[in-house]
PDB file of C-alpha atoms in Angstrom:
ATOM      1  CA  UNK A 768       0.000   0.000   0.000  1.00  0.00           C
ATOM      2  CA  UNK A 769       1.582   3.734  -0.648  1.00  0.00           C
ATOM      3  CA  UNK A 770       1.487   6.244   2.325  1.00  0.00           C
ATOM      4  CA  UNK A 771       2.973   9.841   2.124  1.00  0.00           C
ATOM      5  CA  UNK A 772       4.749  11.882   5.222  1.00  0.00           C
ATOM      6  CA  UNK A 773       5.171  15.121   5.432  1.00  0.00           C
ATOM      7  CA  UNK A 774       7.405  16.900   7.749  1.00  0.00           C
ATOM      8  CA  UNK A 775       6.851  20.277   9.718  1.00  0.00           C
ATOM      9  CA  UNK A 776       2.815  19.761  10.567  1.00  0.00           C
ATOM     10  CA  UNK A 777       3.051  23.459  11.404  1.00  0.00           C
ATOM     11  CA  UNK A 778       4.990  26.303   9.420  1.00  0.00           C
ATOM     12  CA  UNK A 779       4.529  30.295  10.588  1.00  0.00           C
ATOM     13  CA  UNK A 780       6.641  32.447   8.443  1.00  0.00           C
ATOM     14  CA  UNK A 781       6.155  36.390   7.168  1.00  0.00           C
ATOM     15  CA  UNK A 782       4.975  37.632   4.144  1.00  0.00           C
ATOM     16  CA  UNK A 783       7.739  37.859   1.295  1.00  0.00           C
ATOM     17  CA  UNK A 784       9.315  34.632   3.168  1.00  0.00           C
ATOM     18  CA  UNK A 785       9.963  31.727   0.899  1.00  0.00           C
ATOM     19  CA  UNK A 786       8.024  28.367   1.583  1.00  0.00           C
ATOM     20  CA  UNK A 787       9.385  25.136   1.072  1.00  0.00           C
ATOM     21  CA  UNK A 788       7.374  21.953   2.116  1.00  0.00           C
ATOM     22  CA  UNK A 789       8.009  18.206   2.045  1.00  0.00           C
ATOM     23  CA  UNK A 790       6.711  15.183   0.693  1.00  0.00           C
ATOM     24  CA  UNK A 791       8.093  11.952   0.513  1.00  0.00           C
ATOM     25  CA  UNK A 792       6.280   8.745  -0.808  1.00  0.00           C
ATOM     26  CA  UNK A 793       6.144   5.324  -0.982  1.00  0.00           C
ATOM     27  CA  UNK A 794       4.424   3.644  -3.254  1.00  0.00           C
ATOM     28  CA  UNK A 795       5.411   0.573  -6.127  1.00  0.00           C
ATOM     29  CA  UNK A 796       3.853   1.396  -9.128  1.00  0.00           C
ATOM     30  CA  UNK A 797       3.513   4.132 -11.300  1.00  0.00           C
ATOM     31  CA  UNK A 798       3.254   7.230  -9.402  1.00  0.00           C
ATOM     32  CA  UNK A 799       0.877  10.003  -9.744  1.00  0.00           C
ATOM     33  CA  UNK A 800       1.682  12.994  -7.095  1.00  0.00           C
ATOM     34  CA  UNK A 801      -0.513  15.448  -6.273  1.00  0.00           C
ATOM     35  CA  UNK A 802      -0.723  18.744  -3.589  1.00  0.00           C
ATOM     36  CA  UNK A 803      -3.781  19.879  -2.141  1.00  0.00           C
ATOM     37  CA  UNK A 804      -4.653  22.701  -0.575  1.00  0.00           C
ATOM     38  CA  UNK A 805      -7.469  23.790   2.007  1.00  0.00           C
ATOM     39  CA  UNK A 806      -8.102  27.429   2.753  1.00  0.00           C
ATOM     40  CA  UNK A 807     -10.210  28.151   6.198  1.00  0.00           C
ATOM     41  CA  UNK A 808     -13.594  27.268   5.872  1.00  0.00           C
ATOM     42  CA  UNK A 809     -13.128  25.743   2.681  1.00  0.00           C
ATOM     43  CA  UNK A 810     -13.081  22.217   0.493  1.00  0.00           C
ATOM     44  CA  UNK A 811      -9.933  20.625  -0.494  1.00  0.00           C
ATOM     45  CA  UNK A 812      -8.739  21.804  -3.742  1.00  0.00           C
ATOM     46  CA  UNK A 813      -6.026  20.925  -6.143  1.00  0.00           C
ATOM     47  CA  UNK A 814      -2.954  22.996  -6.133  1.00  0.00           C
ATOM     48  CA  UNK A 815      -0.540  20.827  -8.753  1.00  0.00           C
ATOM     49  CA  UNK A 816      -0.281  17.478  -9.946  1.00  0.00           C
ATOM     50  CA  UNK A 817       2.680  15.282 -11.916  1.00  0.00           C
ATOM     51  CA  UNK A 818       2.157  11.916 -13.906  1.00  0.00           C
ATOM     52  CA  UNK A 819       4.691  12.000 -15.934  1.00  0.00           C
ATOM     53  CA  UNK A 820       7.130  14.518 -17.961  1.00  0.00           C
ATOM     54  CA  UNK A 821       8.702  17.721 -16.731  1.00  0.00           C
ATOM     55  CA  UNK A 822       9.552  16.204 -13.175  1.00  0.00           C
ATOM     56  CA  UNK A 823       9.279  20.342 -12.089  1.00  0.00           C
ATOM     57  CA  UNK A 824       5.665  20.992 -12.114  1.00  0.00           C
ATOM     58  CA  UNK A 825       3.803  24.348 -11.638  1.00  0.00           C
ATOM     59  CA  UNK A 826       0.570  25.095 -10.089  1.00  0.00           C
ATOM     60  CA  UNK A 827      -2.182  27.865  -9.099  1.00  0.00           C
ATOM     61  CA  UNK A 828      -0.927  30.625  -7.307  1.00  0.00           C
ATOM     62  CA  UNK A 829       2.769  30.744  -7.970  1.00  0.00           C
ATOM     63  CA  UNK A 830       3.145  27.378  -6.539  1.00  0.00           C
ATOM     64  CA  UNK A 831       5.697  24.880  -7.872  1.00  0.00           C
ATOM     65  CA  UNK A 832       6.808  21.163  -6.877  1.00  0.00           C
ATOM     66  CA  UNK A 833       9.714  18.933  -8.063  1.00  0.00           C
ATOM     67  CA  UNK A 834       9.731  15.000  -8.538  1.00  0.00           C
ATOM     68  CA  UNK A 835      12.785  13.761  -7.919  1.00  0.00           C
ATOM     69  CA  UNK A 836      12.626   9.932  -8.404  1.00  0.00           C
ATOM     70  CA  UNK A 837      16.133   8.809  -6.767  1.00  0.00           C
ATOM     71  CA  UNK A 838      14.384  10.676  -3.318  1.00  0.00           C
ATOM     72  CA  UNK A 839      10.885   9.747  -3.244  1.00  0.00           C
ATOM     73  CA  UNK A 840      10.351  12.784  -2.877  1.00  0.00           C
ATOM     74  CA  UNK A 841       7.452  15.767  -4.355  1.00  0.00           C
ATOM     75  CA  UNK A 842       8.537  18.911  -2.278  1.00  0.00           C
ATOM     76  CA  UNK A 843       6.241  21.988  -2.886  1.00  0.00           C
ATOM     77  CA  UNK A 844       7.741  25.580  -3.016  1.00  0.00           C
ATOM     78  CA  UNK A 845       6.818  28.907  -3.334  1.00  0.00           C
ATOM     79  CA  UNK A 846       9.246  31.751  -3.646  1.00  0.00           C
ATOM     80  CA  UNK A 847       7.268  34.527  -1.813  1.00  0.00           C
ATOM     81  CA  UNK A 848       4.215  33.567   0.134  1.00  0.00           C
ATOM     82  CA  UNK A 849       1.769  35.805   1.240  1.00  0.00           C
ATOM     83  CA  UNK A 850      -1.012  36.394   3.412  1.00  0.00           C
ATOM     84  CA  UNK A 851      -3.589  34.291   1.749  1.00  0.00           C
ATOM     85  CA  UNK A 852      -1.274  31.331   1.609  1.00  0.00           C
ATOM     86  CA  UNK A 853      -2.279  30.313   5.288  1.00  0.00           C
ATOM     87  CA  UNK A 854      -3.975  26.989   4.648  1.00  0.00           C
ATOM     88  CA  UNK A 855      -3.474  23.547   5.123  1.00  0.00           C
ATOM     89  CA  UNK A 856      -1.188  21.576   2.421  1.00  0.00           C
ATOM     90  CA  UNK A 857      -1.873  17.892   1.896  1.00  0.00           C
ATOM     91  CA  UNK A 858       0.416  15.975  -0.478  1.00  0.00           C
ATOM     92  CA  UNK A 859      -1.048  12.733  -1.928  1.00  0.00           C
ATOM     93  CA  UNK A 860       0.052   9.885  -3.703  1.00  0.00           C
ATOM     94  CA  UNK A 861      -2.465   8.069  -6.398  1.00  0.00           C
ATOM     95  CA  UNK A 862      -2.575   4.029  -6.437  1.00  0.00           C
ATOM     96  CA  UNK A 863      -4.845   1.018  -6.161  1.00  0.00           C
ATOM     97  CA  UNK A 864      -7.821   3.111  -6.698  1.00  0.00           C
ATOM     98  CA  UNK A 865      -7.444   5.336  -4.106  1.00  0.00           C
ATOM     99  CA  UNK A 866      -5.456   8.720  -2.899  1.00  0.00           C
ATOM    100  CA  UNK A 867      -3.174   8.157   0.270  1.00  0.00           C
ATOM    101  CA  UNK A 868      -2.706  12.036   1.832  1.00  0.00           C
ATOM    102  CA  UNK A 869       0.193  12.941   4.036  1.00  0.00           C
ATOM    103  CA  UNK A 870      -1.032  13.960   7.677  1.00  0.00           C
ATOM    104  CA  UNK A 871      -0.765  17.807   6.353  1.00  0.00           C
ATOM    105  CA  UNK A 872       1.157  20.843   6.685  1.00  0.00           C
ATOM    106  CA  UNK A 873      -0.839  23.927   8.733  1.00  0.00           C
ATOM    107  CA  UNK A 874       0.873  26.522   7.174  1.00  0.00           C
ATOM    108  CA  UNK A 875       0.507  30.119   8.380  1.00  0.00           C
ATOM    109  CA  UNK A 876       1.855  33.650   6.836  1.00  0.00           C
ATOM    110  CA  UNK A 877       1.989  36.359   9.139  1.00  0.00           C
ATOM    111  CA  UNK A 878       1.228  40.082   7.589  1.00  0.00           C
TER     112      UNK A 878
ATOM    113  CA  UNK B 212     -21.048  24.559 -12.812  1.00  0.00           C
ATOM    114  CA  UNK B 213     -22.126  22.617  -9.934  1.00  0.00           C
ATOM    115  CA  UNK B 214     -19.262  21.078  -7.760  1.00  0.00           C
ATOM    116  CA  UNK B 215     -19.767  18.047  -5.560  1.00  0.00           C
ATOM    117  CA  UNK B 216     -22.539  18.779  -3.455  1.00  0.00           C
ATOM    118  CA  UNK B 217     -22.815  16.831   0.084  1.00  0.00           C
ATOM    119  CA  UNK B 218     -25.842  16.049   2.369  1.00  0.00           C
ATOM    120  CA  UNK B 219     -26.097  16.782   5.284  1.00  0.00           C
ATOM    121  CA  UNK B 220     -22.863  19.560   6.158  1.00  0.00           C
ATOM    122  CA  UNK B 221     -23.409  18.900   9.685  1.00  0.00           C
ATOM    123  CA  UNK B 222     -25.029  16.055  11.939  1.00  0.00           C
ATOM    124  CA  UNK B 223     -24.961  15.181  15.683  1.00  0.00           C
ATOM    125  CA  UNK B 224     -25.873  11.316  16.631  1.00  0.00           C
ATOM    126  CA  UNK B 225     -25.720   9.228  19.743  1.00  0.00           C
ATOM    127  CA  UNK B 226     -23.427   6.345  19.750  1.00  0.00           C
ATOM    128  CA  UNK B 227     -25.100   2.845  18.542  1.00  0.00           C
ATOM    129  CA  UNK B 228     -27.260   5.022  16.005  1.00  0.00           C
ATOM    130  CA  UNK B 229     -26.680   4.798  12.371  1.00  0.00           C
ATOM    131  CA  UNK B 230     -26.012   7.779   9.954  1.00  0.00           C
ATOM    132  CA  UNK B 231     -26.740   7.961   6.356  1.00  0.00           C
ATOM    133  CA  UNK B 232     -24.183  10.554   4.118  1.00  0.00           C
ATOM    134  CA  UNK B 233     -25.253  11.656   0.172  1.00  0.00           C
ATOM    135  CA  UNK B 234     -22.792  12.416  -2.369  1.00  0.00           C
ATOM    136  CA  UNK B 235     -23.785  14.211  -6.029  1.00  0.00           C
ATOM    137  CA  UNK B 236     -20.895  14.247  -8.312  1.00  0.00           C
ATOM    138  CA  UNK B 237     -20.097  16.797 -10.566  1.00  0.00           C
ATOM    139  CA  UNK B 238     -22.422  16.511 -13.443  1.00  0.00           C
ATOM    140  CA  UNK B 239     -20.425  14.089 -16.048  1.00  0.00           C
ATOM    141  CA  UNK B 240     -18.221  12.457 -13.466  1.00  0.00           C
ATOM    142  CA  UNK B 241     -19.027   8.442 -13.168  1.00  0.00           C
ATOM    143  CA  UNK B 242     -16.560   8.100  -9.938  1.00  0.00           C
ATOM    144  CA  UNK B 243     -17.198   8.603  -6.284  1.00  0.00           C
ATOM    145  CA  UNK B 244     -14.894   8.544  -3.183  1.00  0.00           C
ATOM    146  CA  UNK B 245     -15.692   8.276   0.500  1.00  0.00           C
ATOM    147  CA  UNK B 246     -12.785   9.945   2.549  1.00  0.00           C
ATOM    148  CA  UNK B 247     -12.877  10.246   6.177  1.00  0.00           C
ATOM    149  CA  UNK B 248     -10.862  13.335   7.683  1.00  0.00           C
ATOM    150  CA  UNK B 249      -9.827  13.277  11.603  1.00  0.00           C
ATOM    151  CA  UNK B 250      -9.198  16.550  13.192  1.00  0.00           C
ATOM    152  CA  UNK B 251      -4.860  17.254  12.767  1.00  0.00           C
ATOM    153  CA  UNK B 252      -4.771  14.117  10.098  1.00  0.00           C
ATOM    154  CA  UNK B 253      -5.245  13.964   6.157  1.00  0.00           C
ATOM    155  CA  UNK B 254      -8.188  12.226   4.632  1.00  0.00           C
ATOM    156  CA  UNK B 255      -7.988   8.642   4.793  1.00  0.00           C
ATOM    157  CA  UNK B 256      -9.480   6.347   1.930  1.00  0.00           C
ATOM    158  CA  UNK B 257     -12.751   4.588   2.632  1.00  0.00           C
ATOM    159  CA  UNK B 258     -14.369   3.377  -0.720  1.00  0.00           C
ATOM    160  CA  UNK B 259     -14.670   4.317  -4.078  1.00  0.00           C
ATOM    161  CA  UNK B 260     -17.302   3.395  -6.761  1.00  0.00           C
ATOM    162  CA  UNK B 261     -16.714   3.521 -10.380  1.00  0.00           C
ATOM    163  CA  UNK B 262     -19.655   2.689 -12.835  1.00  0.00           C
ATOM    164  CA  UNK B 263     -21.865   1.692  -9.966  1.00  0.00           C
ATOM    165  CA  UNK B 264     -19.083  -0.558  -8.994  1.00  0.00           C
ATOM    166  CA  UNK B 265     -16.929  -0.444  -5.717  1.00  0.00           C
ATOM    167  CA  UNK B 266     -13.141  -0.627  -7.048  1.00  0.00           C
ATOM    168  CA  UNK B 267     -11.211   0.320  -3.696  1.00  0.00           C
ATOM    169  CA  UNK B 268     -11.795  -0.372  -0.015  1.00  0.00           C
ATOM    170  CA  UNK B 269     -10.050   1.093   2.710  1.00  0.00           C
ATOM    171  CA  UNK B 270      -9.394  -0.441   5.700  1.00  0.00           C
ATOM    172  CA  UNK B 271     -12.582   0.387   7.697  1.00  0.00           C
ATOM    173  CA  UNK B 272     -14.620  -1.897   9.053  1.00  0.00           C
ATOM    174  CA  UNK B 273     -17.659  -3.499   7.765  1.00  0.00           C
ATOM    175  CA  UNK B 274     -19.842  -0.736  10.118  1.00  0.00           C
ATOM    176  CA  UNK B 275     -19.124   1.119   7.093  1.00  0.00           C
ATOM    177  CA  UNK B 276     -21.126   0.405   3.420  1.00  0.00           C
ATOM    178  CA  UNK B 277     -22.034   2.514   0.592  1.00  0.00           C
ATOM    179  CA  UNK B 278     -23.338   2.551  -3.246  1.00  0.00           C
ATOM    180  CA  UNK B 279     -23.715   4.364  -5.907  1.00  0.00           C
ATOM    181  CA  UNK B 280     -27.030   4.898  -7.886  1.00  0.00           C
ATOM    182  CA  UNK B 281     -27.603   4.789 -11.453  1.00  0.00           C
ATOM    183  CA  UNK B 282     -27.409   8.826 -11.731  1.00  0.00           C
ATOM    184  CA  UNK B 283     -23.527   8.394 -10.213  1.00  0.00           C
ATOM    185  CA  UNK B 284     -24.335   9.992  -7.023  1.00  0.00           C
ATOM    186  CA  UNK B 285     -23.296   8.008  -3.706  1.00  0.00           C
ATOM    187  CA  UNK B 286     -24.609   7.448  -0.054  1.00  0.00           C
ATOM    188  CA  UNK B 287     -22.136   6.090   2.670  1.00  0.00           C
ATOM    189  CA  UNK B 288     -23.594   4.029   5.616  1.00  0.00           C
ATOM    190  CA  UNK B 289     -22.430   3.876   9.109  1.00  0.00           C
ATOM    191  CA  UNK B 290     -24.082   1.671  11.484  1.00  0.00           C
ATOM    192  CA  UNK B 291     -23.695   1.011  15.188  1.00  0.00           C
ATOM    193  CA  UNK B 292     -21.971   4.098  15.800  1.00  0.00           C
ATOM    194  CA  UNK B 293     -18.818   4.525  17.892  1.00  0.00           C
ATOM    195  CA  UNK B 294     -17.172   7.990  19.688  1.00  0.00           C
ATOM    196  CA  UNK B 295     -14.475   7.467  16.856  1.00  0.00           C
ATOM    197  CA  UNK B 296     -16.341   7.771  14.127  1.00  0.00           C
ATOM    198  CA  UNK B 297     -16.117  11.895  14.995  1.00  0.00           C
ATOM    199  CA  UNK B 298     -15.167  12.962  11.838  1.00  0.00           C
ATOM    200  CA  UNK B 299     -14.960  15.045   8.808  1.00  0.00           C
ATOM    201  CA  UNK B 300     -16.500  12.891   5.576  1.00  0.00           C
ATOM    202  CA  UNK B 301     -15.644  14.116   2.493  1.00  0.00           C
ATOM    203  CA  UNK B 302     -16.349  12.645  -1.050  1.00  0.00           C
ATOM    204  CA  UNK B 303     -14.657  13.355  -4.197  1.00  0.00           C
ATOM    205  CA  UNK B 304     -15.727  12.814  -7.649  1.00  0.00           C
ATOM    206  CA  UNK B 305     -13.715  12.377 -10.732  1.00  0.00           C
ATOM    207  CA  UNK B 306     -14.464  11.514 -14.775  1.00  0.00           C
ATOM    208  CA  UNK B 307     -12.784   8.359 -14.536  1.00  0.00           C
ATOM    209  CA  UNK B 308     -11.280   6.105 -11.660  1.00  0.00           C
ATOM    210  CA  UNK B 309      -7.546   7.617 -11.557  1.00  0.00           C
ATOM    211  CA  UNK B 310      -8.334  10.975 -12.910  1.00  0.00           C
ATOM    212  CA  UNK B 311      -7.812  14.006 -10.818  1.00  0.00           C
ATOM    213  CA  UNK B 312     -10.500  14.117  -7.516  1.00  0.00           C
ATOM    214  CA  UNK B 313     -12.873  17.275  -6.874  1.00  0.00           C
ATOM    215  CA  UNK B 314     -13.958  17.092  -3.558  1.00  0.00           C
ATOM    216  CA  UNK B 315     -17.010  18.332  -1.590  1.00  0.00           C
ATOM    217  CA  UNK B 316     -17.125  20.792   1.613  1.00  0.00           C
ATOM    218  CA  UNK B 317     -17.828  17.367   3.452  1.00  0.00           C
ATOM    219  CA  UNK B 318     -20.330  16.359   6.383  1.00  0.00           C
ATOM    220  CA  UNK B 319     -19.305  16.844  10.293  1.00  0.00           C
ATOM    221  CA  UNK B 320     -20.304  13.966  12.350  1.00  0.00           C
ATOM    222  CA  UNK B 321     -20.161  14.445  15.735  1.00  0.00           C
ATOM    223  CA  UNK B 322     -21.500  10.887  17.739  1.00  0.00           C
ATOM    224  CA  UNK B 323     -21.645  11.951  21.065  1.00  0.00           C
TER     225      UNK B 323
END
């Protein structure tokens, strides 16, 4: 079965600050990588996804994530976060029918 | 466009009861998945149904059922409620089975 950690549950950094998050997977087959976001008060909602290809992926909102194979690993970044970026991040691996999500990161950008 | 729309967004039961949770994918979409979300944990996989047919199970136990209807929308059963069965339930629909999930705003259960 795949399963996804994530480091850091909580992040509080300033506006302008540069956000990097991690994911690292485990998982068999062929891997499709996703991040998801959730804004207070609101539904889960894609943010960036990789199947295949460029293994640097880009998103909504400025947001950008790398696959590097040889680390299991689907780290999300932002150069310059702002205010609006506090949320919850959920990174999620895709197999046997189903999604398995990290535990989250609570991420939140101080004005 | 309509997203997924979920039934009811909040509900309180007693433990022992049962609970019934509806799911209407977005229009087009023939798959639905069951999620359930703890408070300070990620959604965790409970079914999904493709083509009126269940494809995945998560490992939950057999307390929990669900279906999906002819139209493609879903209903997730619960029975003999327990305390830890508090939770966030959140469905997601999609055009086919590994195509990318839009989810719902989910139903709070509280069992008290």
């Amino acid at each position: 079965a795949q399963s996804v950690s994530q480091h850091n549950h909580h992040v509080i950094l300033s506006e302008a600050a540069s956000l990097e998050l991690g994911c690292n997977y485990s998982y068999g087959g062929t891997v499709n990588l996703f991040w998801y976001v959730q804004y207070p008060g609101q539904h889960l909602q894609l943010l960036l996804k990789y199947f295949s290809g460029d293994p640097l992926v880009k998103g909504i909102k400025g947001f950008e994530a790398e696959f590097i194979k040889s680390k299991f690993s689907f780290n999300l970044r932002k150069p310059s976060v702002q205010w609006s970026d506090t949320a919850e991040y959920f990174c999620a691996v895709y197999g046997n029918n189903r999604l398995a999500f990290g535990k989250g990161n609570q991420v939140v950008v101080i004005p | 466009d309509a997203g997924v729309t979920q039934s009811p967004t909040h509900l309180i039961k007693t433990r022992g009861q049962h609970v019934t949770l509806r799911c209407s994918p977005i229009s087009g979409h023939k798959s639905v998945s069951w999620y359930q979300q703890v408070l300070g944990q990620g959604p965790q996989f409970i079914f999904q149904y493709y083509e009126k047919e269940e494809r995945g199970r998560g490992n939950f136990p057999d307390r929990f059922s669900a279906r999906q209807f002819p139209n493609y929308s879903s209903e997730l059963n619960v029975n003999a409620l327990l305390l830890g069965d508090s939770a966030l339930y959140l469905c997601a629909s999609s055009l086919a089975h590994n195509e990318k999930l839009f989810f719902g705003s989910g139903t709070q259960l509280s069992v008290l």
